[in-house]
């Protein structure tokens, strides 16, 4: 019985190969981002134009989200809510070089200063 | 300068001594290391552990396969969880395991969490670079460290609104463990005012001194009066009579499970104070002490989760190629860079809760599925003609002959003897028995101890 349970749980080990097959061909630039009341902090200041994956972690006590605003009136969709202690991967395509702003669209958060600058070259 | 360990009465020096030392001061010994350093002798082994190979980077070089996840190099700053994998890899591949073990000790001692990854990694390098040096220098660095200042609200503590968090933990957890008053807490917090947070355009915080925010008035700390500032506080707490006994006890408990007797405590305090608060001579004395080698036939220190994982990878030559260790460490109760509170983790038997043990079994599942050859037995690893003893011996040899108690040996032999249960022994069943035995050798009770 014990051996049977053990062999059964051995089958539960995740398959990295499956995850690898799901990876996109063109790697995006990953940017770590922290969110808390009422700040974003970006772990990479500049990225090349193209696909960018924001890896957002909420260190705060409230829900947050993120929207990227940039040159030519660019606005990304708003991400899903990020709960406290949660991490969200959020992909955007930033084609034009320039200065982009990450903002939190929760009521009052941007006014409280929840934004940060990402440069695209 | 080489550090000589404290004299000891350990008469002989065996592979069991080497394994004990390498696990307590690092992340285990390979069979080759156990044999090699048993032959080199006690003094040479201790000198190697304390000082490293004598060549390469002071904080250790990384040897072996560079870690990857999904075929890509780690990105410890930006990818969530890669910071833990980055440090785990250092533990696995470093030429100076004691440096990483001391970094782990200080990460628990100066526990900091919920801060931006670049700041946490910066603090980690601070702990690594000063972890075997002068404690005063280390404490000064930690006090000015942005992650610590933000975690314990020392940043932005001003003369008009001094915050007591850091002052209290500085004395209670970092240096004294008691022997101070509430007045001392208030006065130390005044003395530590003046540090200010600034944010870059990207929002990442840094810490700056702003003299105008510092309380320049007179303070009374531990019965002494002066216009004390940050440097003065560092001096006052490290000169306090309770500091040296407190710190040597913390270090002893990290390495040794035997109680610290009064005579040894006094000797360690003398070593610490006599060296001008140097940490390496104290660690040398502890690692050379007979008590570290007590009951070699019955290890009783519970391996911390990260020590267990790093040790398995290190002693089996398994590089990091998957990110599963991140969530496994979390489930085992020790996510690096995320201690549960300023008091750090609860060490010892509390690592072995039901949930944590289940995660250790899942770790064994993962290693058998994705690990290197010793952990992932190839087809033909077993032999249908083998006896139970031969099966167990083959599994032990493959796993580097880890310590096995008499009770566990009997249980595994019984398992091997009854495995076929009347069925005809076949190659696939023999291989399955090898998988099972190797699994139990790393997930069973004995493997959790060192």
XYZ file of C-alpha atoms in Angstrom:
571
model
C 0.000 0.000 0.000
C 2.749 2.386 1.036
C 4.773 1.467 -2.019
C 1.718 1.968 -4.226
C 1.113 5.448 -2.799
C 4.743 6.328 -3.218
C 4.825 5.249 -6.843
C 1.606 7.141 -7.462
C 2.989 10.383 -6.022
C 6.202 9.938 -8.000
C 4.074 10.442 -11.098
C 3.024 13.888 -9.822
C 6.379 15.493 -10.568
C 5.831 18.333 -13.049
C 7.161 18.082 -16.575
C 9.521 20.920 -17.498
C 9.619 19.582 -21.038
C 5.937 20.386 -21.498
C 6.458 23.964 -20.318
C 9.427 24.284 -22.638
C 7.390 23.270 -25.660
C 4.856 25.974 -24.824
C 7.489 28.741 -24.806
C 7.260 31.319 -27.629
C 9.925 31.393 -30.345
C 10.975 35.028 -29.874
C 11.877 35.599 -26.266
C 10.410 38.697 -24.706
C 12.438 40.984 -22.489
C 11.454 40.292 -18.920
C 11.101 43.199 -16.509
C 10.593 42.541 -12.807
C 8.147 44.991 -11.246
C 7.072 45.402 -7.651
C 3.818 47.024 -6.612
C 2.929 48.414 -3.212
C 0.987 51.392 -1.865
C 1.565 53.567 -3.889
C 4.650 52.802 -5.905
C 5.871 50.675 -8.766
C 9.549 49.763 -8.897
C 11.049 48.501 -12.153
C 14.055 46.189 -11.990
C 15.135 47.080 -15.526
C 15.124 50.715 -16.610
C 15.522 50.244 -20.381
C 14.391 47.544 -22.792
C 14.686 47.026 -26.551
C 11.583 47.648 -28.624
C 9.437 44.565 -29.001
C 7.761 42.115 -26.709
C 8.077 42.814 -23.010
C 6.916 40.574 -20.186
C 6.235 42.385 -16.952
C 6.619 40.093 -13.949
C 4.662 41.954 -11.319
C 4.706 41.035 -7.652
C 2.382 42.741 -5.202
C 4.212 43.446 -1.934
C 1.341 45.641 -0.739
C -1.886 45.127 1.136
C -4.345 46.218 -1.573
C -5.103 44.842 -5.020
C -3.281 46.570 -7.861
C -3.180 46.363 -11.666
C -1.016 47.798 -14.403
C -1.518 49.626 -17.669
C 1.308 50.764 -19.956
C 1.011 54.179 -21.607
C 3.442 55.417 -24.212
C 4.254 57.495 -27.308
C 1.555 58.237 -29.840
C -1.224 57.693 -27.378
C -0.334 54.022 -26.868
C -2.288 52.360 -24.085
C -2.127 48.691 -23.313
C -5.079 46.823 -21.966
C -5.253 46.858 -18.203
C -3.927 43.743 -16.555
C -5.945 41.512 -14.298
C -5.965 42.433 -10.636
C -2.907 41.396 -8.667
C -3.770 40.364 -5.135
C -1.395 40.927 -2.215
C 1.572 38.525 -2.301
C 0.592 37.361 -5.791
C 2.709 37.466 -8.935
C 1.350 38.161 -12.429
C 3.077 37.823 -15.788
C 1.735 40.422 -18.188
C 2.878 40.694 -21.788
C 2.848 43.875 -23.882
C 4.327 44.804 -27.253
C 6.187 48.135 -27.126
C 7.114 48.838 -30.734
C 8.147 52.504 -30.638
C 11.209 53.766 -28.836
C 10.493 56.330 -26.185
C 9.303 56.821 -22.655
C 6.519 54.618 -21.356
C 4.651 54.909 -18.086
C 3.398 52.027 -16.001
C 0.372 53.135 -14.024
C -2.054 51.516 -11.644
C -5.643 52.197 -12.708
C -7.222 51.469 -9.333
C -9.154 54.537 -8.158
C -6.834 57.066 -6.595
C -3.645 55.023 -7.017
C -2.168 56.999 -9.899
C -3.016 60.255 -8.177
C -1.153 58.939 -5.128
C 1.942 58.480 -7.315
C 1.669 54.867 -8.430
C 3.589 55.099 -11.708
C 7.067 54.373 -13.014
C 9.013 55.082 -16.182
C 10.275 52.422 -18.601
C 12.461 53.508 -21.521
C 12.283 51.656 -24.825
C 15.217 52.072 -27.191
C 46.117 34.439 6.854
C 45.002 30.892 7.650
C 42.757 30.389 10.641
C 43.718 27.582 12.970
C 40.857 25.723 14.608
C 40.635 25.408 18.399
C 42.525 22.393 19.760
C 40.409 19.308 20.052
C 40.742 15.852 21.493
C 39.259 14.184 18.408
C 41.831 11.444 18.091
C 41.107 9.995 14.696
C 39.661 11.480 11.564
C 37.378 9.344 9.467
C 35.025 9.752 6.539
C 32.210 10.084 9.072
C 33.974 13.096 10.588
C 34.355 14.648 7.152
C 30.696 14.066 6.293
C 29.575 15.629 9.582
C 31.782 18.677 9.078
C 30.883 19.129 5.417
C 27.154 18.943 6.125
C 27.221 21.248 9.135
C 29.604 23.778 7.573
C 28.261 23.404 4.063
C 26.059 21.221 1.916
C 27.434 17.706 2.253
C 30.391 15.717 0.983
C 30.660 13.592 -2.121
C 32.115 10.098 -1.602
C 35.325 11.350 -3.189
C 35.535 14.318 -0.824
C 34.858 12.107 2.200
C 37.679 9.746 1.249
C 40.081 12.509 0.223
C 39.708 14.653 3.324
C 39.711 11.669 5.662
C 43.149 10.924 4.248
C 44.310 14.530 4.499
C 43.557 14.642 8.200
C 41.651 16.831 10.592
C 43.709 20.012 10.546
C 44.006 20.146 6.769
C 40.280 19.511 6.383
C 39.312 22.251 8.814
C 41.713 24.669 7.150
C 40.173 23.850 3.767
C 36.652 24.413 5.058
C 37.570 27.701 6.724
C 39.870 29.156 4.108
C 38.866 27.448 0.883
C 41.173 25.945 -1.705
C 43.595 28.870 -1.447
C 43.069 29.954 -5.036
C 40.291 31.747 -6.856
C 37.808 34.317 -5.661
C 37.669 35.058 -1.917
C 33.958 34.313 -1.826
C 34.350 31.144 -3.860
C 34.251 30.191 -7.508
C 31.370 28.365 -9.123
C 32.352 25.117 -10.821
C 30.263 22.794 -12.942
C 27.249 23.233 -15.172
C 25.723 26.720 -15.276
C 22.046 26.618 -14.185
C 19.271 26.978 -16.727
C 15.494 26.959 -16.720
C 13.726 25.966 -19.934
C 17.109 26.123 -21.599
C 17.666 29.770 -20.667
C 20.107 31.206 -18.124
C 18.696 32.389 -14.818
C 17.475 35.970 -14.521
C 17.587 36.384 -10.731
C 16.588 40.045 -10.772
C 13.578 39.945 -13.070
C 12.129 36.431 -13.074
C 10.110 35.594 -9.987
C 11.805 32.815 -7.999
C 15.074 32.945 -9.912
C 16.685 34.784 -7.014
C 16.211 31.648 -4.910
C 17.534 29.448 -7.719
C 20.536 31.744 -8.145
C 21.492 31.380 -4.484
C 20.711 27.668 -4.464
C 23.096 27.293 -7.389
C 25.827 29.066 -5.435
C 25.338 26.551 -2.632
C 25.531 23.686 -5.113
C 28.565 24.800 -7.127
C 30.685 26.978 -4.852
C 34.244 26.099 -3.956
C 33.622 27.680 -0.528
C 30.477 26.152 0.970
C 31.129 27.720 4.385
C 30.786 31.183 2.842
C 27.320 30.295 1.562
C 26.411 28.603 4.862
C 27.383 31.745 6.743
C 25.374 33.816 4.279
C 22.407 31.603 5.127
C 23.070 32.077 8.853
C 23.114 35.855 8.497
C 20.073 35.833 6.207
C 18.217 34.201 9.084
C 19.867 36.348 11.763
C 19.216 39.638 9.950
C 15.989 38.329 8.459
C 14.642 40.671 5.792
C 11.701 40.070 3.470
C 9.136 41.680 1.176
C 11.639 44.021 -0.431
C 12.539 44.548 -4.064
C 14.654 41.767 -5.536
C 17.612 43.990 -6.534
C 17.809 45.202 -2.938
C 17.576 41.679 -1.522
C 20.367 40.441 -3.772
C 22.475 43.439 -2.853
C 21.952 42.574 0.829
C 22.807 38.948 0.093
C 26.186 40.017 -1.313
C 26.769 42.159 1.761
C 26.138 39.182 4.041
C 28.387 36.992 1.881
C 31.271 39.447 1.724
C 31.294 40.292 5.450
C 29.909 37.076 6.938
C 33.229 35.742 8.214
C 34.837 39.085 8.951
C 34.428 41.775 11.581
C 30.945 41.728 13.132
C 31.013 45.479 13.735
C 31.636 45.995 10.024
C 28.846 43.570 9.133
C 26.379 45.202 11.514
C 27.234 48.638 10.187
C 26.593 47.432 6.648
C 23.293 45.833 7.591
C 22.159 48.971 9.395
C 22.788 51.049 6.258
C 21.412 48.389 3.927
C 18.381 49.614 1.924
C 16.424 46.355 2.166
C 16.854 46.227 5.935
C 16.125 49.926 6.396
C 12.917 49.656 4.399
C 11.874 46.379 6.067
C 12.237 47.705 9.615
C 11.267 51.299 8.884
C 14.630 52.809 9.703
C 14.425 54.622 6.393
C 12.468 57.844 6.854
C 12.711 57.679 10.639
C 13.159 61.339 11.496
C 13.895 63.460 14.543
C 10.245 64.531 14.562
C 8.913 60.976 14.303
C 11.567 58.409 15.237
C 10.558 54.842 14.453
C 11.505 52.258 17.091
C 11.326 49.112 14.948
C 14.973 48.852 13.980
C 16.264 50.012 17.353
C 14.283 47.284 19.124
C 15.310 44.446 16.801
C 18.891 45.676 16.706
C 19.116 44.919 20.422
C 16.665 42.040 20.781
C 17.476 39.942 17.716
C 20.728 41.186 16.233
C 23.126 41.905 19.092
C 21.955 41.455 22.696
C 18.845 39.288 23.167
C 17.927 41.301 26.267
C 19.525 43.566 28.848
C 18.099 46.806 27.519
C 15.222 49.031 28.584
C 12.384 50.758 26.795
C 14.285 53.986 27.348
C 17.242 52.476 25.499
C 14.933 51.595 22.594
C 13.602 55.151 22.402
C 17.039 56.722 22.701
C 18.648 54.397 20.143
C 15.818 55.140 17.716
C 16.576 58.866 18.124
C 20.266 58.219 17.521
C 19.497 56.341 14.298
C 17.339 59.043 12.698
C 18.358 60.783 9.471
C 18.119 58.097 6.768
C 15.894 59.006 3.856
C 14.388 57.060 0.956
C 14.816 58.351 -2.587
C 13.271 56.719 -5.639
C 14.651 56.584 -9.151
C 12.406 57.345 -12.146
C 11.901 53.596 -12.390
C 10.742 53.660 -8.784
C 13.553 51.623 -7.239
C 14.346 52.991 -3.763
C 17.751 53.902 -2.422
C 18.818 55.256 0.955
C 20.554 58.578 1.586
C 21.748 60.414 4.661
C 19.956 63.702 5.307
C 21.592 65.461 8.221
C 18.660 67.764 8.779
C 16.441 64.856 9.720
C 18.842 63.509 12.362
C 18.208 64.149 16.048
C 21.411 65.838 17.182
C 20.307 66.144 20.781
C 21.773 64.352 23.776
C 20.726 60.726 24.329
C 21.198 58.324 27.234
C 21.883 54.739 26.118
C 22.923 51.895 28.466
C 23.607 54.499 31.151
C 25.938 56.560 28.975
C 25.151 60.040 27.710
C 26.195 61.695 24.467
C 25.051 63.134 21.164
C 25.056 59.660 19.722
C 24.578 58.814 16.041
C 24.543 55.644 13.938
C 28.248 54.844 14.379
C 27.996 55.356 18.140
C 25.058 52.960 18.365
C 27.033 50.262 16.540
C 29.849 50.702 19.050
C 27.557 50.753 22.074
C 25.681 47.567 21.226
C 28.770 45.582 20.288
C 30.583 46.704 23.465
C 27.607 45.752 25.640
C 28.541 42.876 27.991
C 25.666 40.757 26.704
C 26.671 40.971 23.055
C 29.516 38.456 22.868
C 27.744 35.674 24.834
C 24.620 36.263 22.770
C 26.351 36.033 19.422
C 28.521 32.991 20.190
C 25.376 31.184 21.361
C 23.631 31.962 18.071
C 26.593 30.680 16.082
C 26.951 27.570 18.232
C 23.289 26.673 17.854
C 23.547 26.997 14.082
C 26.314 24.422 13.814
C 26.034 22.198 16.893
C 23.108 20.391 18.493
C 24.878 19.694 21.811
C 24.236 22.318 24.516
C 26.909 24.993 24.862
C 28.628 24.388 28.196
C 29.790 27.361 30.301
C 33.514 26.720 29.834
C 33.219 26.550 26.057
C 31.009 29.624 26.042
C 33.631 31.531 28.022
C 36.375 30.362 25.659
C 34.392 31.402 22.592
C 33.633 34.795 24.140
C 37.340 35.289 24.821
C 38.157 34.322 21.237
C 35.548 36.720 19.881
C 36.483 39.675 22.034
C 40.216 38.975 21.847
C 40.114 39.056 18.064
C 38.289 42.382 17.977
C 34.880 40.862 17.133
C 36.202 38.759 14.275
C 33.771 36.024 13.278
C 36.076 33.559 11.575
C 38.060 32.564 14.672
C 34.806 31.855 16.523
C 33.467 29.747 13.663
C 36.835 27.966 13.483
C 36.637 27.137 17.182
C 33.102 25.785 16.837
C 33.868 23.677 13.778
C 36.907 22.221 15.523
C 35.084 21.438 18.756
C 34.495 17.836 19.778
C 30.797 18.517 20.304
C 30.312 18.981 16.582
C 31.346 15.356 16.088
C 29.187 13.835 18.842
C 27.158 10.736 17.931
C 28.493 10.293 14.426
C 26.412 7.123 14.273
C 23.199 9.014 15.089
C 23.037 12.441 13.381
C 20.534 14.751 15.053
C 20.570 18.073 13.234
C 17.554 18.445 10.932
C 18.693 19.655 7.550
C 17.065 22.972 6.710
C 15.123 22.700 3.438
C 17.596 24.695 1.386
C 20.486 22.705 2.877
C 18.688 19.464 2.042
C 18.030 20.467 -1.572
C 21.457 22.000 -2.154
C 23.104 18.997 -0.518
C 21.289 16.500 -2.713
C 22.176 18.421 -5.860
C 25.755 19.018 -4.773
C 26.578 15.502 -3.615
C 25.038 13.879 -6.705
C 26.481 16.363 -9.201
C 23.040 17.470 -10.352
C 22.876 20.921 -11.997
C 19.816 23.135 -11.774
C 17.801 22.718 -14.962
C 14.255 23.139 -13.641
C 12.556 25.767 -11.508
C 10.577 23.282 -9.413
C 12.930 23.864 -6.492
C 11.337 27.258 -5.968
C 7.892 25.965 -5.081
C 9.319 22.883 -3.411
C 11.403 25.023 -1.050
C 8.349 27.123 -0.376
C 6.320 24.031 0.501
C 9.182 22.714 2.634
C 8.983 25.936 4.616
C 12.112 27.819 3.587
C 11.898 30.125 0.627
C 15.214 31.993 0.398
C 14.764 35.773 0.432
C 11.391 35.351 2.131
C 11.840 34.509 5.812
C 8.511 34.488 7.638
C 9.347 37.359 9.993
C 12.170 39.488 11.367
C 12.881 36.607 13.749
C 13.753 34.362 10.804
C 12.774 30.718 10.507
C 12.101 28.181 13.230
C 14.925 25.658 12.844
C 15.212 22.080 14.008
C 12.320 19.585 14.195
C 9.830 22.220 13.046
C 11.199 21.722 9.527
C 9.578 18.280 9.592
C 5.878 19.093 9.743
C 3.520 16.766 7.894
C 3.195 19.176 4.963
C 6.920 19.834 4.831
C 7.684 16.109 4.800
C 5.215 15.611 1.986
C 7.119 18.278 0.037
C 10.389 16.451 0.766
C 8.847 13.315 -0.737
C 7.754 15.352 -3.768
C 11.334 16.635 -4.026
C 12.514 13.034 -4.237
C 9.888 12.387 -6.945
C 11.190 15.374 -8.876
C 14.839 14.418 -8.523
C 14.183 10.863 -9.654
C 12.280 12.189 -12.639
C 14.604 15.032 -13.680
C 17.858 14.599 -11.773
C 21.264 13.343 -12.883
C 22.246 9.712 -13.276
C 22.587 8.735 -9.595
C 19.166 10.188 -8.877
C 17.567 8.961 -12.083
C 18.604 5.328 -12.389
C 19.108 4.254 -16.000
C 17.601 1.096 -17.429
C 19.695 -1.779 -16.195
C 20.506 -0.097 -12.884
C 19.100 -3.113 -11.085
C 19.803 -6.788 -11.530
C 17.049 -9.401 -11.141
C 19.596 -11.868 -9.812
C 20.667 -9.655 -6.919
C 19.938 -10.425 -3.294
C 18.252 -7.833 -1.090
C 21.675 -6.879 0.295
C 23.074 -6.385 -3.194
C 20.108 -4.236 -4.212
C 20.530 -1.991 -1.187
C 24.289 -1.816 -1.591
C 23.915 -0.758 -5.227
C 21.455 1.975 -4.276
C 23.709 3.181 -1.454
C 26.722 3.267 -3.750
C 24.801 5.217 -6.376
C 23.680 7.784 -3.809
C 27.143 8.323 -2.354
C 26.666 6.058 0.665
C 24.605 8.426 2.824
C 24.240 7.679 6.511
C 21.695 4.934 7.208
C 20.528 3.887 10.646
C 20.274 0.241 11.623
C 16.488 0.435 11.702
C 16.277 1.969 8.262
C 18.713 -0.554 6.856
C 16.592 -3.399 8.204
C 13.419 -1.839 6.800
C 14.923 -1.331 3.345
C 16.333 -4.856 3.288
C 12.904 -6.164 4.227
C 11.363 -4.102 1.443
C 13.878 -5.409 -1.093
C 13.484 -9.003 0.059
C 9.703 -8.890 -0.350
C 9.552 -6.653 -3.409
C 8.844 -9.324 -5.997
C 6.150 -10.825 -3.745
C 6.231 -14.196 -5.490
C 6.437 -12.690 -8.998
C 9.306 -13.627 -11.222
C 12.229 -11.180 -10.878
C 12.579 -9.262 -14.142
C 14.803 -6.448 -15.322
C 12.052 -3.841 -15.231
C 11.101 -4.858 -11.696
C 14.721 -4.784 -10.580
C 15.051 -1.270 -12.020
C 11.875 -0.218 -10.253
C 13.321 -1.523 -6.985
C 16.430 0.590 -7.564
C 14.219 3.654 -8.106
C 12.288 2.900 -4.976
C 15.356 2.335 -2.805
C 17.042 5.508 -4.059
C 13.832 7.431 -3.478
C 13.638 6.211 0.101
C 17.314 6.946 0.661
C 16.666 10.640 -0.024
C 13.107 10.959 1.285
C 13.344 8.702 4.339
C 13.939 9.923 7.883
C 17.715 9.399 7.888
C 18.233 11.642 4.872
C 16.704 14.579 6.725
C 19.448 14.553 9.369
C 23.122 15.429 9.410
